[in-house]
Amino acid sequence: MTGQKIESGHQDVVHDVAMDYYGKRLATASSDNTIKIIGVSNAGSQHLATLTGHQGPVWQVAWAHPKFGSLLASCSYDGKVMIWKEGNQNEWIQAHVFDDHKASVNSISWAPHELGLSLACGSSDGNISVFSARSDGGWDKSKIDQAHLTGVTSVSWAPSMTPGALIGSSGLLDPVQKLASGGCDNTVKVWKFDNGTWRMDCFPALQMHTDWVRDVAWAPNLGLPKSTIASASQDGKVIIWVAVKEGDRWDGKVLKDFGGPVFRVSWSLTGNILAVADGTNNVTLWKEAVDGEWQQVTTVDS
């Protein structure tokens, strides 16, 4: 599988790349403290904008759903989370800056759009914050204090559709507000928002990794009963965690030991293919077979 090469224009390491909803633009985050917006098409790529404002390396960028307008979130070593808004085409302004965290903000994740405009942020200070936009233009904040005592590395929202809604009458229930998080304590945790507060929704924490969890990704479930989370770790392993139905315990299965750090995991839109980026610059795609075993489908040439 080959693709086109895109010159980012960054002066330092690129830590994250995010494609917008329509697949027309990339946002890139770099240690040069900037974010680049790049237009992409079959004909090639072109630089559209450079966003400056962070005072440290930018770790992640995330596009909001287009129903909220053209919005991009970014997080940085400087402890800030920024919301960028496009006014006129390719003209971006800082719409909001959140400076609640006292250390590097390592991960951001927009909630499913059915839940409104909500952004989860995980920080080295051990806390997770969730900022939710109000109709008056302000933001409400909820917080998970000391989610991972030694630091939060990653956050990922659950699908908003109630597990099993597709095959039962539970589709009329309120949308689900759940998060998965990974940390420097080697654990994965699941959180649920209930009656105005976040509480842990897995006991105990999910513990199979032997080093930092670098990334977590909750799979789209399309209303099926099973919930699935992938986690990637400094220990070289990717683990697939499955709860067969709501309320069940999570069981973990090692997808593969890659023999070196694994930095990112990402699901396809339907949740049946997992992309894994490891420390040897390889991206591999995996699919679950009928017997429940995971098989490598292909390698993406880098």
Short mmCIF file of C-alpha atoms in Angstrom, two decimals:
data_model
loop_
_atom_site.label_atom_id
_atom_site.label_comp_id
_atom_site.label_asym_id
_atom_site.label_seq_id
_atom_site.Cartn_x
_atom_site.Cartn_y
_atom_site.Cartn_z
CA MET A 1 0.00 0.00 0.00
CA THR A 2 1.65 3.25 -1.13
CA GLY A 3 0.60 6.87 -0.81
CA GLN A 4 1.79 10.31 -1.75
CA LYS A 5 4.55 12.01 0.20
CA ILE A 6 3.62 15.32 1.79
CA GLU A 7 6.16 17.95 2.83
CA SER A 8 4.94 19.32 6.16
CA GLY A 9 7.13 22.41 6.21
CA HIS A 10 7.88 21.89 9.91
CA GLN A 11 11.33 22.67 11.32
CA ASP A 12 11.29 19.82 13.84
CA VAL A 13 9.71 16.45 14.64
CA VAL A 14 6.06 15.97 13.62
CA HIS A 15 4.17 14.30 16.48
CA ASP A 16 0.65 14.05 15.09
CA VAL A 17 -1.29 14.23 11.84
CA ALA A 18 -5.08 14.50 11.71
CA MET A 19 -7.29 14.47 8.64
CA ASP A 20 -10.50 16.51 8.60
CA TYR A 21 -13.98 14.98 8.24
CA TYR A 22 -14.01 15.34 4.46
CA GLY A 23 -10.47 14.07 3.87
CA LYS A 24 -9.47 17.35 2.21
CA ARG A 25 -7.14 18.86 4.82
CA LEU A 26 -4.44 17.67 7.20
CA ALA A 27 -3.45 19.31 10.45
CA THR A 28 0.06 18.54 11.72
CA ALA A 29 1.57 19.11 15.19
CA SER A 30 5.28 19.61 15.73
CA SER A 31 8.08 20.25 18.21
CA ASP A 32 8.66 23.55 16.38
CA ASN A 33 5.67 24.79 18.46
CA THR A 34 3.45 25.25 15.39
CA ILE A 35 0.51 23.60 13.65
CA LYS A 36 0.29 23.42 9.87
CA ILE A 37 -2.88 23.10 7.81
CA ILE A 38 -2.23 21.33 4.51
CA GLY A 39 -4.69 20.85 1.66
CA VAL A 40 -4.53 17.39 0.10
CA SER A 41 -5.95 15.95 -3.12
CA ASN A 42 -5.01 13.38 -5.74
CA ALA A 43 -3.12 16.16 -7.52
CA GLY A 44 -0.85 16.79 -4.54
CA SER A 45 -0.71 18.95 -1.43
CA GLN A 46 -0.41 22.63 -0.61
CA HIS A 47 0.34 24.59 2.55
CA LEU A 48 -2.76 26.55 3.64
CA ALA A 49 -1.92 28.02 7.05
CA THR A 50 0.51 27.98 9.99
CA LEU A 51 -1.00 28.34 13.47
CA THR A 52 1.29 29.84 16.13
CA GLY A 53 0.54 30.39 19.81
CA HIS A 54 1.90 27.42 21.76
CA GLN A 55 5.10 27.96 23.74
CA GLY A 56 6.27 24.36 23.55
CA PRO A 57 6.07 21.23 21.39
CA VAL A 58 2.55 20.52 20.11
CA TRP A 59 1.70 16.88 20.78
CA GLN A 60 -1.72 16.39 19.22
CA VAL A 61 -4.32 18.04 17.01
CA ALA A 62 -7.98 17.06 16.59
CA TRP A 63 -10.70 18.31 14.22
CA ALA A 64 -14.18 18.87 15.60
CA HIS A 65 -17.19 17.54 13.68
CA PRO A 66 -18.07 19.99 10.86
CA LYS A 67 -21.57 20.53 12.26
CA PHE A 68 -19.82 22.79 14.82
CA GLY A 69 -18.01 24.75 12.10
CA SER A 70 -14.35 24.60 11.13
CA LEU A 71 -12.69 23.99 14.52
CA LEU A 72 -9.37 22.44 15.46
CA ALA A 73 -8.07 21.65 18.95
CA SER A 74 -4.39 21.35 19.91
CA CYS A 75 -2.48 20.42 23.05
CA SER A 76 1.09 21.12 24.03
CA TYR A 77 3.97 20.66 26.44
CA ASP A 78 3.21 24.24 27.54
CA GLY A 79 0.17 22.93 29.47
CA LYS A 80 -2.33 24.69 27.24
CA VAL A 81 -5.16 23.43 25.09
CA MET A 82 -6.16 25.73 22.23
CA ILE A 83 -9.31 25.84 20.13
CA TRP A 84 -8.69 27.30 16.68
CA LYS A 85 -11.54 28.59 14.52
CA GLU A 86 -11.48 29.24 10.81
CA GLY A 87 -13.24 32.48 9.86
CA ASN A 88 -12.58 33.40 6.27
CA GLN A 89 -11.09 30.53 4.29
CA ASN A 90 -7.62 29.61 5.63
CA GLU A 91 -7.73 32.42 8.21
CA TRP A 92 -7.54 30.92 11.69
CA ILE A 93 -7.97 32.60 15.07
CA GLN A 94 -7.48 31.35 18.61
CA ALA A 95 -11.09 31.02 19.73
CA HIS A 96 -10.27 29.75 23.23
CA VAL A 97 -7.30 28.83 25.40
CA PHE A 98 -7.63 26.42 28.34
CA ASP A 99 -4.77 26.68 30.83
CA ASP A 100 -6.21 24.59 33.67
CA HIS A 101 -3.44 21.97 33.60
CA LYS A 102 -0.18 22.50 35.46
CA ALA A 103 1.94 20.28 33.22
CA SER A 104 2.15 19.04 29.64
CA VAL A 105 -1.19 18.17 28.02
CA ASN A 106 -0.42 15.00 26.10
CA SER A 107 -3.70 13.97 24.50
CA ILE A 108 -7.01 15.44 23.35
CA SER A 109 -10.15 13.80 22.01
CA TRP A 110 -13.43 15.29 20.78
CA ALA A 111 -16.56 13.52 21.98
CA PRO A 112 -18.94 11.92 19.47
CA HIS A 113 -20.86 14.84 17.96
CA GLU A 114 -24.17 13.53 19.37
CA LEU A 115 -22.91 14.57 22.81
CA GLY A 116 -22.31 18.16 21.75
CA LEU A 117 -19.00 20.00 21.45
CA SER A 118 -16.92 18.38 24.22
CA LEU A 119 -13.17 17.94 24.42
CA ALA A 120 -11.35 15.54 26.77
CA CYS A 121 -7.75 16.37 27.69
CA GLY A 122 -5.16 14.19 29.45
CA SER A 123 -2.16 15.72 31.21
CA SER A 124 1.14 14.84 32.87
CA ASP A 125 -0.31 16.39 36.05
CA GLY A 126 -2.37 13.18 36.36
CA ASN A 127 -5.73 14.80 35.64
CA ILE A 128 -8.26 14.53 32.83
CA SER A 129 -10.40 17.57 32.04
CA VAL A 130 -13.49 17.70 29.84
CA PHE A 131 -14.55 21.04 28.37
CA SER A 132 -18.09 21.33 26.96
CA ALA A 133 -19.32 24.28 24.92
CA ARG A 134 -22.45 26.11 26.06
CA SER A 135 -24.92 27.85 23.77
CA ASP A 136 -23.82 31.26 25.15
CA GLY A 137 -20.27 30.73 23.89
CA GLY A 138 -18.81 29.81 27.27
CA TRP A 139 -17.43 26.44 28.35
CA ASP A 140 -18.32 24.13 31.23
CA LYS A 141 -15.57 22.03 32.78
CA SER A 142 -15.67 18.66 34.47
CA LYS A 143 -12.59 16.93 35.80
CA ILE A 144 -11.19 13.55 36.79
CA ASP A 145 -8.63 14.29 39.48
CA GLN A 146 -5.58 12.03 39.57
CA ALA A 147 -6.91 9.69 36.91
CA HIS A 148 -3.37 8.28 36.59
CA LEU A 149 -1.13 9.44 39.43
CA THR A 150 2.07 9.51 37.38
CA GLY A 151 0.51 11.18 34.33
CA VAL A 152 -2.10 10.68 31.61
CA THR A 153 -0.75 9.85 28.15
CA SER A 154 -3.93 9.28 26.16
CA VAL A 155 -7.72 9.71 26.15
CA SER A 156 -10.38 8.29 23.82
CA TRP A 157 -14.18 8.61 23.84
CA ALA A 158 -16.53 5.67 23.66
CA PRO A 159 -19.15 5.61 20.89
CA SER A 160 -22.24 7.50 22.06
CA MET A 161 -24.65 4.77 20.97
CA THR A 162 -25.62 2.46 23.83
CA PRO A 163 -23.94 -0.95 23.33
CA GLY A 164 -26.59 -3.32 21.98
CA ALA A 165 -28.89 -0.51 20.85
CA LEU A 166 -28.94 -1.95 17.33
CA ILE A 167 -30.40 -5.27 18.40
CA GLY A 168 -32.60 -4.27 21.34
CA SER A 169 -35.05 -1.65 22.50
CA SER A 170 -32.34 0.23 24.39
CA GLY A 171 -31.78 2.59 21.47
CA LEU A 172 -34.15 5.02 23.17
CA LEU A 173 -31.76 5.45 26.08
CA ASP A 174 -29.67 8.56 26.57
CA PRO A 175 -26.33 8.63 24.74
CA VAL A 176 -23.40 7.06 26.59
CA GLN A 177 -20.68 9.34 27.98
CA LYS A 178 -17.61 7.19 28.58
CA LEU A 179 -13.87 7.65 28.22
CA ALA A 180 -10.86 5.36 28.10
CA SER A 181 -7.52 6.63 29.35
CA GLY A 182 -3.95 5.36 29.42
CA GLY A 183 -1.19 6.42 31.76
CA CYS A 184 2.40 6.27 32.96
CA ASP A 185 1.17 3.87 35.66
CA ASN A 186 0.99 1.17 32.91
CA THR A 187 -2.81 0.92 33.20
CA VAL A 188 -5.88 1.53 31.05
CA LYS A 189 -8.97 2.90 32.81
CA VAL A 190 -12.59 3.36 31.77
CA TRP A 191 -14.63 6.33 33.04
CA LYS A 192 -18.36 7.07 32.93
CA PHE A 193 -20.13 10.42 33.35
CA ASP A 194 -23.09 9.91 35.64
CA ASN A 195 -25.20 12.45 37.54
CA GLY A 196 -22.77 15.26 36.86
CA THR A 197 -19.56 13.49 37.87
CA TRP A 198 -17.01 11.17 36.31
CA ARG A 199 -16.40 7.84 38.02
CA MET A 200 -14.29 4.82 37.22
CA ASP A 201 -16.27 2.19 35.33
CA CYS A 202 -13.82 -0.72 35.46
CA PHE A 203 -12.62 -2.44 38.62
CA PRO A 204 -9.80 -2.91 38.95
CA ALA A 205 -7.92 -0.85 36.34
CA LEU A 206 -6.95 -2.83 33.24
CA GLN A 207 -3.45 -4.07 33.95
CA MET A 208 -1.54 -6.18 31.43
CA HIS A 209 1.08 -3.71 30.21
CA THR A 210 4.48 -3.57 31.92
CA ASP A 211 5.44 -0.04 30.85
CA TRP A 212 3.78 3.26 29.96
CA VAL A 213 0.57 3.06 27.95
CA ARG A 214 1.27 5.29 24.95
CA ASP A 215 -2.18 5.31 23.34
CA VAL A 216 -5.74 4.07 23.78
CA ALA A 217 -8.46 3.92 21.12
CA TRP A 218 -12.09 2.96 21.70
CA ALA A 219 -13.53 1.21 18.65
CA PRO A 220 -16.75 2.33 16.95
CA ASN A 221 -19.35 -0.34 17.73
CA LEU A 222 -22.30 0.60 15.48
CA GLY A 223 -24.76 -0.34 18.21
CA LEU A 224 -23.55 -3.92 18.69
CA PRO A 225 -23.33 -5.25 22.27
CA LYS A 226 -19.53 -5.71 22.35
CA SER A 227 -17.24 -2.86 23.43
CA THR A 228 -13.59 -2.89 22.32
CA ILE A 229 -10.58 -0.79 23.32
CA ALA A 230 -7.06 -1.06 21.86
CA SER A 231 -4.04 0.01 23.90
CA ALA A 232 -0.44 0.49 22.78
CA SER A 233 2.51 0.56 25.13
CA GLN A 234 6.18 1.31 25.58
CA ASP A 235 6.47 -2.41 26.44
CA GLY A 236 5.99 -3.26 22.74
CA LYS A 237 2.57 -4.82 23.08
CA VAL A 238 -0.82 -3.89 21.65
CA ILE A 239 -3.67 -5.28 23.73
CA ILE A 240 -7.29 -5.62 22.63
CA TRP A 241 -9.70 -5.23 25.58
CA VAL A 242 -13.25 -6.54 25.13
CA ALA A 243 -16.39 -6.30 27.26
CA VAL A 244 -18.91 -8.66 25.69
CA LYS A 245 -21.84 -6.58 26.90
CA GLU A 246 -22.54 -3.55 29.07
CA GLY A 247 -21.51 -4.20 32.66
CA ASP A 248 -19.27 -7.17 31.84
CA ARG A 249 -15.64 -7.23 32.92
CA TRP A 250 -12.98 -6.30 30.38
CA ASP A 251 -10.77 -9.13 29.11
CA GLY A 252 -7.47 -8.36 27.44
CA LYS A 253 -5.72 -10.27 24.66
CA VAL A 254 -2.29 -9.44 23.25
CA LEU A 255 -2.58 -8.58 19.55
CA LYS A 256 1.20 -8.79 19.08
CA ASP A 257 4.48 -8.01 20.79
CA PHE A 258 6.18 -5.65 18.34
CA GLY A 259 9.53 -5.89 20.11
CA GLY A 260 9.80 -2.14 20.67
CA PRO A 261 7.65 0.84 21.67
CA VAL A 262 4.23 1.16 20.02
CA PHE A 263 3.07 4.76 19.81
CA ARG A 264 -0.37 4.92 18.21
CA VAL A 265 -3.44 2.79 17.54
CA SER A 266 -6.36 3.93 15.39
CA TRP A 267 -9.60 2.25 14.29
CA SER A 268 -11.33 2.39 10.93
CA LEU A 269 -14.72 4.12 10.88
CA THR A 270 -16.56 0.82 11.15
CA GLY A 271 -14.30 -0.47 13.92
CA ASN A 272 -13.21 -3.67 12.15
CA ILE A 273 -9.66 -2.68 11.15
CA LEU A 274 -6.97 -1.45 13.54
CA ALA A 275 -3.93 0.55 12.41
CA VAL A 276 -0.82 0.23 14.59
CA ALA A 277 2.18 2.60 14.40
CA ASP A 278 5.30 1.23 16.05
CA GLY A 279 8.73 2.62 16.87
CA THR A 280 10.34 1.15 13.75
CA ASN A 281 8.35 3.53 11.52
CA ASN A 282 6.01 0.76 10.43
CA VAL A 283 2.23 1.05 10.20
CA THR A 284 0.41 -2.27 10.08
CA LEU A 285 -3.30 -2.98 9.62
CA TRP A 286 -5.04 -5.74 11.58
CA LYS A 287 -8.44 -7.39 11.29
CA GLU A 288 -10.29 -9.77 13.59
CA ALA A 289 -11.00 -13.15 12.03
CA VAL A 290 -14.20 -15.13 12.56
CA ASP A 291 -12.51 -17.23 15.28
CA GLY A 292 -11.61 -14.09 17.26
CA GLU A 293 -7.92 -14.16 16.35
CA TRP A 294 -6.34 -10.98 14.98
CA GLN A 295 -4.53 -11.18 11.66
CA GLN A 296 -2.29 -8.70 9.92
CA VAL A 297 -3.93 -7.52 6.71
CA THR A 298 -1.17 -5.35 5.27
CA THR A 299 1.78 -3.09 5.95
CA VAL A 300 1.58 0.58 4.97
CA ASP A 301 4.84 1.58 3.33
CA SER A 302 6.41 4.61 5.03
#
